[in-house]
Rosetta silent file (secondary structure, phi, psi, omega in degrees, C-alpha in Angstrom):
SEQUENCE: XXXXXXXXXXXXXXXXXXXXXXXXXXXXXXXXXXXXXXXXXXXXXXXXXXXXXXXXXXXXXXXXXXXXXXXXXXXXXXXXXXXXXXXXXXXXXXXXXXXXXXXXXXXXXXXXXXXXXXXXXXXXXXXXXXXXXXXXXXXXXXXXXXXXXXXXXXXXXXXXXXXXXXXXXXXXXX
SCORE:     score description
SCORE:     0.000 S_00000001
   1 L     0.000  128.701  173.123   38.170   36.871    9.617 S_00000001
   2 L   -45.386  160.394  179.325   37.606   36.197   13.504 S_00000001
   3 L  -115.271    1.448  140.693   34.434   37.307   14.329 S_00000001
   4 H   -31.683  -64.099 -168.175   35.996   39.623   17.150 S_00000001
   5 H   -91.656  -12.766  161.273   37.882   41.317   14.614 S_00000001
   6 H   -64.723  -38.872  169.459   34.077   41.271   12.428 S_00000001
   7 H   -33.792  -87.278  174.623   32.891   43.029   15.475 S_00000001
   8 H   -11.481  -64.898 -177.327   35.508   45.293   15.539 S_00000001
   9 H   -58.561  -44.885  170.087   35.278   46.190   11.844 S_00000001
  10 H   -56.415  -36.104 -175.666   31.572   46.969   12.545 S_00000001
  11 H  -101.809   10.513  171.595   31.417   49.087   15.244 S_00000001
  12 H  -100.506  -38.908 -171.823   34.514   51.397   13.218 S_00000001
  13 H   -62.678  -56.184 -161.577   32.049   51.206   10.091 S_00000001
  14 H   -49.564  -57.699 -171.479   29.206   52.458   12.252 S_00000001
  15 H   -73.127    2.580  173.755   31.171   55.119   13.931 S_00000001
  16 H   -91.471  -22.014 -160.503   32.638   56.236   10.684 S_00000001
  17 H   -99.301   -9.477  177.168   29.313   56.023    8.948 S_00000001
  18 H   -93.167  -12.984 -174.335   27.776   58.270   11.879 S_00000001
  19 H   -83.137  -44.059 -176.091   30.843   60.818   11.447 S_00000001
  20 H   -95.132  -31.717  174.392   30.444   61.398    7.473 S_00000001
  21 H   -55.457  -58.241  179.910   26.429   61.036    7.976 S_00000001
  22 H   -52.532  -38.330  162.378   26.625   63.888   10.213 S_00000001
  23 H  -102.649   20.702  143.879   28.577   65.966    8.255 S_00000001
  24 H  -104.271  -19.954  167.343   26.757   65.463    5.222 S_00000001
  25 H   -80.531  -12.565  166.492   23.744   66.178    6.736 S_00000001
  26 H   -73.742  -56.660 -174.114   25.433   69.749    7.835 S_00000001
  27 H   -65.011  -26.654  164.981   26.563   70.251    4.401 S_00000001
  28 L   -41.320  -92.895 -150.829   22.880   69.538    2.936 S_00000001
  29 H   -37.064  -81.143  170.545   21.271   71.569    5.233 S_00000001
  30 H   -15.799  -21.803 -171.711   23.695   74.635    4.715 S_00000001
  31 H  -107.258  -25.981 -153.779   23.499   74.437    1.455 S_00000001
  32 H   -72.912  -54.560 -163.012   19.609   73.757    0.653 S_00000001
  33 H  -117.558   45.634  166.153   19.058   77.037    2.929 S_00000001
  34 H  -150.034    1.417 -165.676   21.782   79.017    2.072 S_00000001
  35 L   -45.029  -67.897 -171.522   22.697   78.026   -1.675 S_00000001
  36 L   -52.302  -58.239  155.550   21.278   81.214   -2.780 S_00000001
  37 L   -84.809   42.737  132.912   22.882   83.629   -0.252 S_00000001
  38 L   -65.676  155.093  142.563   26.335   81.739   -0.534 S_00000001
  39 L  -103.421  161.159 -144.493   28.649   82.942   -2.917 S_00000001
  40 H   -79.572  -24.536 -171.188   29.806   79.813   -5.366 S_00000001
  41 H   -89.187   -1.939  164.961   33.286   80.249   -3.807 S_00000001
  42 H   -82.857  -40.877 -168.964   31.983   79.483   -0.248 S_00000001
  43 H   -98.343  -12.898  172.159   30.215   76.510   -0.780 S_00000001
  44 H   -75.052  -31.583  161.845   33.033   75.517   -3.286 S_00000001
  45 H   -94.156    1.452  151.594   35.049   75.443    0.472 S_00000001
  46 H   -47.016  -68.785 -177.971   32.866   74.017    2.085 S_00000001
  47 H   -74.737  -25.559  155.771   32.924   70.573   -0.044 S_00000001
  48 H   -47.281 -112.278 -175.386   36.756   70.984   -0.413 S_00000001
  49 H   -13.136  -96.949 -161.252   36.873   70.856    3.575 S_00000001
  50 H   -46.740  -42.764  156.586   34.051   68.213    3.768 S_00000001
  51 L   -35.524  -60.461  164.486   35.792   66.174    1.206 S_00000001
  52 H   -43.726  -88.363  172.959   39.193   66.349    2.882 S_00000001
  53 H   -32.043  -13.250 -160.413   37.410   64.779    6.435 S_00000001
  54 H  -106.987  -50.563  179.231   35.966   62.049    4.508 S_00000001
  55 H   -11.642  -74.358  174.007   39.293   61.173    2.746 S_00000001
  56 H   -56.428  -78.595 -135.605   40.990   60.916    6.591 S_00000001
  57 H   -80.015  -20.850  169.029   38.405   59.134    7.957 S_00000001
  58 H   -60.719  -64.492  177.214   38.366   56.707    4.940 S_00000001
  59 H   -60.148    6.805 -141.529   41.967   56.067    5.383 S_00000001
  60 H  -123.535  -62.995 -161.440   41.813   56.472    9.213 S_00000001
  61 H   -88.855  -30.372  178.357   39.152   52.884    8.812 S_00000001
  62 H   -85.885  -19.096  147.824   41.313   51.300    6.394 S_00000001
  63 H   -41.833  -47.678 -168.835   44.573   51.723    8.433 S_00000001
  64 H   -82.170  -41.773 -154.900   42.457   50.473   11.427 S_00000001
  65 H  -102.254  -17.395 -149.536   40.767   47.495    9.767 S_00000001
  66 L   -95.897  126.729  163.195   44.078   46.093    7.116 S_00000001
  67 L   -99.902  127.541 -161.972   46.512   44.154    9.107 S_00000001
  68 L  -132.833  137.068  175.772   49.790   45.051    7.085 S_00000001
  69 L   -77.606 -169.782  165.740   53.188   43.873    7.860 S_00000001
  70 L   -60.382  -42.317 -179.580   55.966   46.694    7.958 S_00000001
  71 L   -85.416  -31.774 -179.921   56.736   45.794    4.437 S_00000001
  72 L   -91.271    9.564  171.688   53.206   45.779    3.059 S_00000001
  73 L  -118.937   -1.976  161.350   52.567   49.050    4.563 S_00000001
  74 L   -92.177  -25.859 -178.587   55.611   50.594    3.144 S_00000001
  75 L   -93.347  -38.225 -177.274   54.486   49.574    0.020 S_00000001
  76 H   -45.174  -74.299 -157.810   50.660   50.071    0.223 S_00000001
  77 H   -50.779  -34.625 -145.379   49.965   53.685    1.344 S_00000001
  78 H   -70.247  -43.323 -155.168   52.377   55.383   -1.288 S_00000001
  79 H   -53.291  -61.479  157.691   50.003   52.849   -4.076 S_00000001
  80 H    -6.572  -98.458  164.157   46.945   54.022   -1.698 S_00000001
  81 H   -18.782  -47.928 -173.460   47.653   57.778   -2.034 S_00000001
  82 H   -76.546  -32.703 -155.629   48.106   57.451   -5.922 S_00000001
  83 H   -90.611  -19.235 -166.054   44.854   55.608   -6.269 S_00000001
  84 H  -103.268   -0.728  173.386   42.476   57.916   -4.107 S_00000001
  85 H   -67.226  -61.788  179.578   44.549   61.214   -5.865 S_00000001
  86 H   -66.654   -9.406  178.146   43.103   59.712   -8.802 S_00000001
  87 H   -70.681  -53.601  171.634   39.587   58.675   -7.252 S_00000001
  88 H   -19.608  -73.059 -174.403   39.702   62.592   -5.976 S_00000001
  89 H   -30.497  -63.411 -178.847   39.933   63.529  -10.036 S_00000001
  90 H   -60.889  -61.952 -170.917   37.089   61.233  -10.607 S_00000001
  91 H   -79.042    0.651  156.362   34.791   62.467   -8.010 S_00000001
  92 H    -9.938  -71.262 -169.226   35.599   65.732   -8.933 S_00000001
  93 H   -59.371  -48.801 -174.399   32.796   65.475  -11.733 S_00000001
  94 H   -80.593  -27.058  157.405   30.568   64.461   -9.011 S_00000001
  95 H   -60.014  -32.196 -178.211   30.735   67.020   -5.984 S_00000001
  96 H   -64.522  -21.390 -166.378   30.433   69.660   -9.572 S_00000001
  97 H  -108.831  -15.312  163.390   27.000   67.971  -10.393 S_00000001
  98 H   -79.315  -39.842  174.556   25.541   67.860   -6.535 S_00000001
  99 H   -56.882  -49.015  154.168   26.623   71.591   -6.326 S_00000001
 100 H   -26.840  -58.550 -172.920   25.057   72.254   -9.599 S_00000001
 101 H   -57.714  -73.130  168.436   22.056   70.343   -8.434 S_00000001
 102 H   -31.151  -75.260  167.099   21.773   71.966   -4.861 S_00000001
 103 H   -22.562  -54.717 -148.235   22.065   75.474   -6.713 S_00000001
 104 L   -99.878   45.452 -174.768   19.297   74.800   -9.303 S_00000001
 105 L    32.662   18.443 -171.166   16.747   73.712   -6.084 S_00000001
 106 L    92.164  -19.130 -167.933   15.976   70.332   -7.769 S_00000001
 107 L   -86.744  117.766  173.592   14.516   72.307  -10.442 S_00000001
 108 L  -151.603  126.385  157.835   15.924   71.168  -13.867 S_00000001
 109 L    -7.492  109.289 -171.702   15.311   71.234  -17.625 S_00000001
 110 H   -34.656  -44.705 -178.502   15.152   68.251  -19.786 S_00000001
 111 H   -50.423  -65.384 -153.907   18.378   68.968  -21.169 S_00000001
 112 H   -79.289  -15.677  153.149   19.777   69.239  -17.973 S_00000001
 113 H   -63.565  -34.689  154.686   18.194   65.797  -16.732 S_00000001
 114 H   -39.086  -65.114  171.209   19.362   64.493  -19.458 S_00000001
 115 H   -59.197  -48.078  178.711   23.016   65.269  -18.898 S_00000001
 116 H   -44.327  -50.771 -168.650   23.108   65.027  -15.066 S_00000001
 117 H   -73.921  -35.012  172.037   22.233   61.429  -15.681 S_00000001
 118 H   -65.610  -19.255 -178.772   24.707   60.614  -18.285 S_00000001
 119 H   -79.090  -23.769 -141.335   27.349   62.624  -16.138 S_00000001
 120 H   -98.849  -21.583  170.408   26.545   60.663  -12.874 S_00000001
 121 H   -79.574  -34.941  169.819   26.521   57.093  -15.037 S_00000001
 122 H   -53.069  -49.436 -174.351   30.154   58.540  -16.255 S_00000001
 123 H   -65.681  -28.985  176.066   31.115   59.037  -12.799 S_00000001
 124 H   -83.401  -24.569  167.468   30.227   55.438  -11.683 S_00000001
 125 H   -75.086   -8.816 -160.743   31.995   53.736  -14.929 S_00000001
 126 H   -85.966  -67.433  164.429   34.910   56.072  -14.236 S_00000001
 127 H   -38.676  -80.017  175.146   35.368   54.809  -10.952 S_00000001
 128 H   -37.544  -60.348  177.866   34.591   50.981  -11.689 S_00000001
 129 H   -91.623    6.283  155.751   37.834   51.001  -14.156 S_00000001
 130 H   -96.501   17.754  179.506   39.811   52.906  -11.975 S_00000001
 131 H   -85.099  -56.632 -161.519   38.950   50.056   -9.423 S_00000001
 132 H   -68.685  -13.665 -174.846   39.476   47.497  -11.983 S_00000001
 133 H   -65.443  -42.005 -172.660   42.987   49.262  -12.630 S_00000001
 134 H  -106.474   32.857 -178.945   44.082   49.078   -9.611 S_00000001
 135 H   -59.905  -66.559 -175.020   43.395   45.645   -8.867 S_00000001
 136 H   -44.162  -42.844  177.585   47.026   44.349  -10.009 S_00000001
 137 H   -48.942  -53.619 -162.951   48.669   47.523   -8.830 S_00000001
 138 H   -74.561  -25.185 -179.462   47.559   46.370   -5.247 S_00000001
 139 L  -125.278   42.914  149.868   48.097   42.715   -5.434 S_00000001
 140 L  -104.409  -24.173  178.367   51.212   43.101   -6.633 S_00000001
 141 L  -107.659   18.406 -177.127   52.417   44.387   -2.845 S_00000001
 142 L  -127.240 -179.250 -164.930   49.360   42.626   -0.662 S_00000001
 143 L   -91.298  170.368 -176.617   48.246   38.722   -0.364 S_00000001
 144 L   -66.448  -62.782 -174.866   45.044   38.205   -2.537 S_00000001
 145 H   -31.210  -56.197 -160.299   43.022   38.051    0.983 S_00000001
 146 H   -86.575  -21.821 -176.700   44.178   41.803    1.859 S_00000001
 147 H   -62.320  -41.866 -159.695   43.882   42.918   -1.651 S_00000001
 148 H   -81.839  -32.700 -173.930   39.949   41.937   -1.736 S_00000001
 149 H   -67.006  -18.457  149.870   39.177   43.084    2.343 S_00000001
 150 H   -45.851  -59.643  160.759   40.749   46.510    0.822 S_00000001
 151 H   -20.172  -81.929 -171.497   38.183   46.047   -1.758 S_00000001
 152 H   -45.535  -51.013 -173.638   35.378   45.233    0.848 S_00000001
 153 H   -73.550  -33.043  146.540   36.512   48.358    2.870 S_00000001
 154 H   -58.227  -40.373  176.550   36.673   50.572    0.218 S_00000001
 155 H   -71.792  -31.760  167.719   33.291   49.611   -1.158 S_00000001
 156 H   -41.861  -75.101  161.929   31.697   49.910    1.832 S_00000001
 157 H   -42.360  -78.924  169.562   32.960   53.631    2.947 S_00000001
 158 H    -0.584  -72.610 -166.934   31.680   54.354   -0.724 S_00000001
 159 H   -72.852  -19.888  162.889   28.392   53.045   -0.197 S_00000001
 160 H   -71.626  -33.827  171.595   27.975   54.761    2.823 S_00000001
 161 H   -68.380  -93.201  173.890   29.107   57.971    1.424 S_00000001
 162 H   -31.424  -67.206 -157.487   26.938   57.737   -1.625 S_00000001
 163 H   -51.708  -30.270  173.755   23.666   56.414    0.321 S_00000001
 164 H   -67.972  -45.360  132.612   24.323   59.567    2.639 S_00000001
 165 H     9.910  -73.714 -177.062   24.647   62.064   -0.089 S_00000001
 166 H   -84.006  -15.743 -174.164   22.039   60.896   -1.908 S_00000001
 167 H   -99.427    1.738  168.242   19.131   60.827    0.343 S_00000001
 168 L   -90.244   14.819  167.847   20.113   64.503    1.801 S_00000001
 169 L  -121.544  154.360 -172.453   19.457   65.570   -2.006 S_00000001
 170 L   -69.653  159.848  157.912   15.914   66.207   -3.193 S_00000001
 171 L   -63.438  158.547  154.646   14.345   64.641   -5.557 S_00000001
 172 L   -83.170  102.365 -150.339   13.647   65.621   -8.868 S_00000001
 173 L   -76.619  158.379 -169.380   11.103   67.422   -9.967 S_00000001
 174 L   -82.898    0.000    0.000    8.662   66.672  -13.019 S_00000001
């Protein structure tokens, strides 16, 4: 990769990573001091609608950063589309356990420390083999090279997503 086009990639991660920071820090804050006078079906449309923005802007940076011929972008997006429907599915489990979380103020039960961690280690193996799944699917219509900077750009938004996420939620108390 040119280091033009590293440039490039950098200053899209930044402004994408300042676009979903910002609206995760709206959705903490709304929710930490409004959980309680929400009703569950408000803040349940909230994180649809904040989900939904993060989606486009993932696929928005990966559109932007993937050089694709005509043919490998006829082929990609539909493969694309199937794989983040099912990522969607996946993360499902995980917007359900920050809402949960958010709800109970940080305050939770052994039991329910207990699960939350085994759900949130489910959600990251869930993910990791629907990654590993769709390694072939993906390099059956891209070059190896485009298959793994898909990779890199997916893991990236991810990690950006999670690290934002997680440090707008409190800790847990003893």
């Amino acid at each position: 990769m040119s280091r033009m086009k590293e440039n490039s990639l950098v200053a899209v991660l930044l402004t994408a990573g300042m676009f979903l920071l910002s609206c995760a820090l709206a959705f903490a804050q709304d929710n930490s001091s409004q959980a309680a006078a929400k009703p569950a079906a408000s803040i349940d449309q909230d994180i649809s609608m904040l989900r939904k923005d993060i989606r486009s802007q993932r696929k928005q940076l990966i559109a932007a950063n993937m050089s694709l011929t005509s043919d490998e972008a006829e082929k990609f997006w539909p493969i694309y589309d199937q794989y983040v429907g099912e990522l969607v599915q996946i993360n499902n489990t995980k917007y359900d356990l920050i809402k949960q979380y958010v709800q109970s103020s940080g305050s939770l039960t052994a039991e329910q420390a207990d699960n939350s961690v085994k759900q949130w280690l489910g959600v990251d193996q869930s993910v990791s083999q629907l990654r590993m799944k769709y390694v072939p699917i993906f390099r059956k219509v891209l070059s190896a090279q485009n298959t793994a900077l898909f990779y890199q750009l997916e893991r990236r938004v991810q990690l950006m997503i999670d690290l934002q996420l997680a440090s707008q939620l409190p800790l847990v108390e003893p």
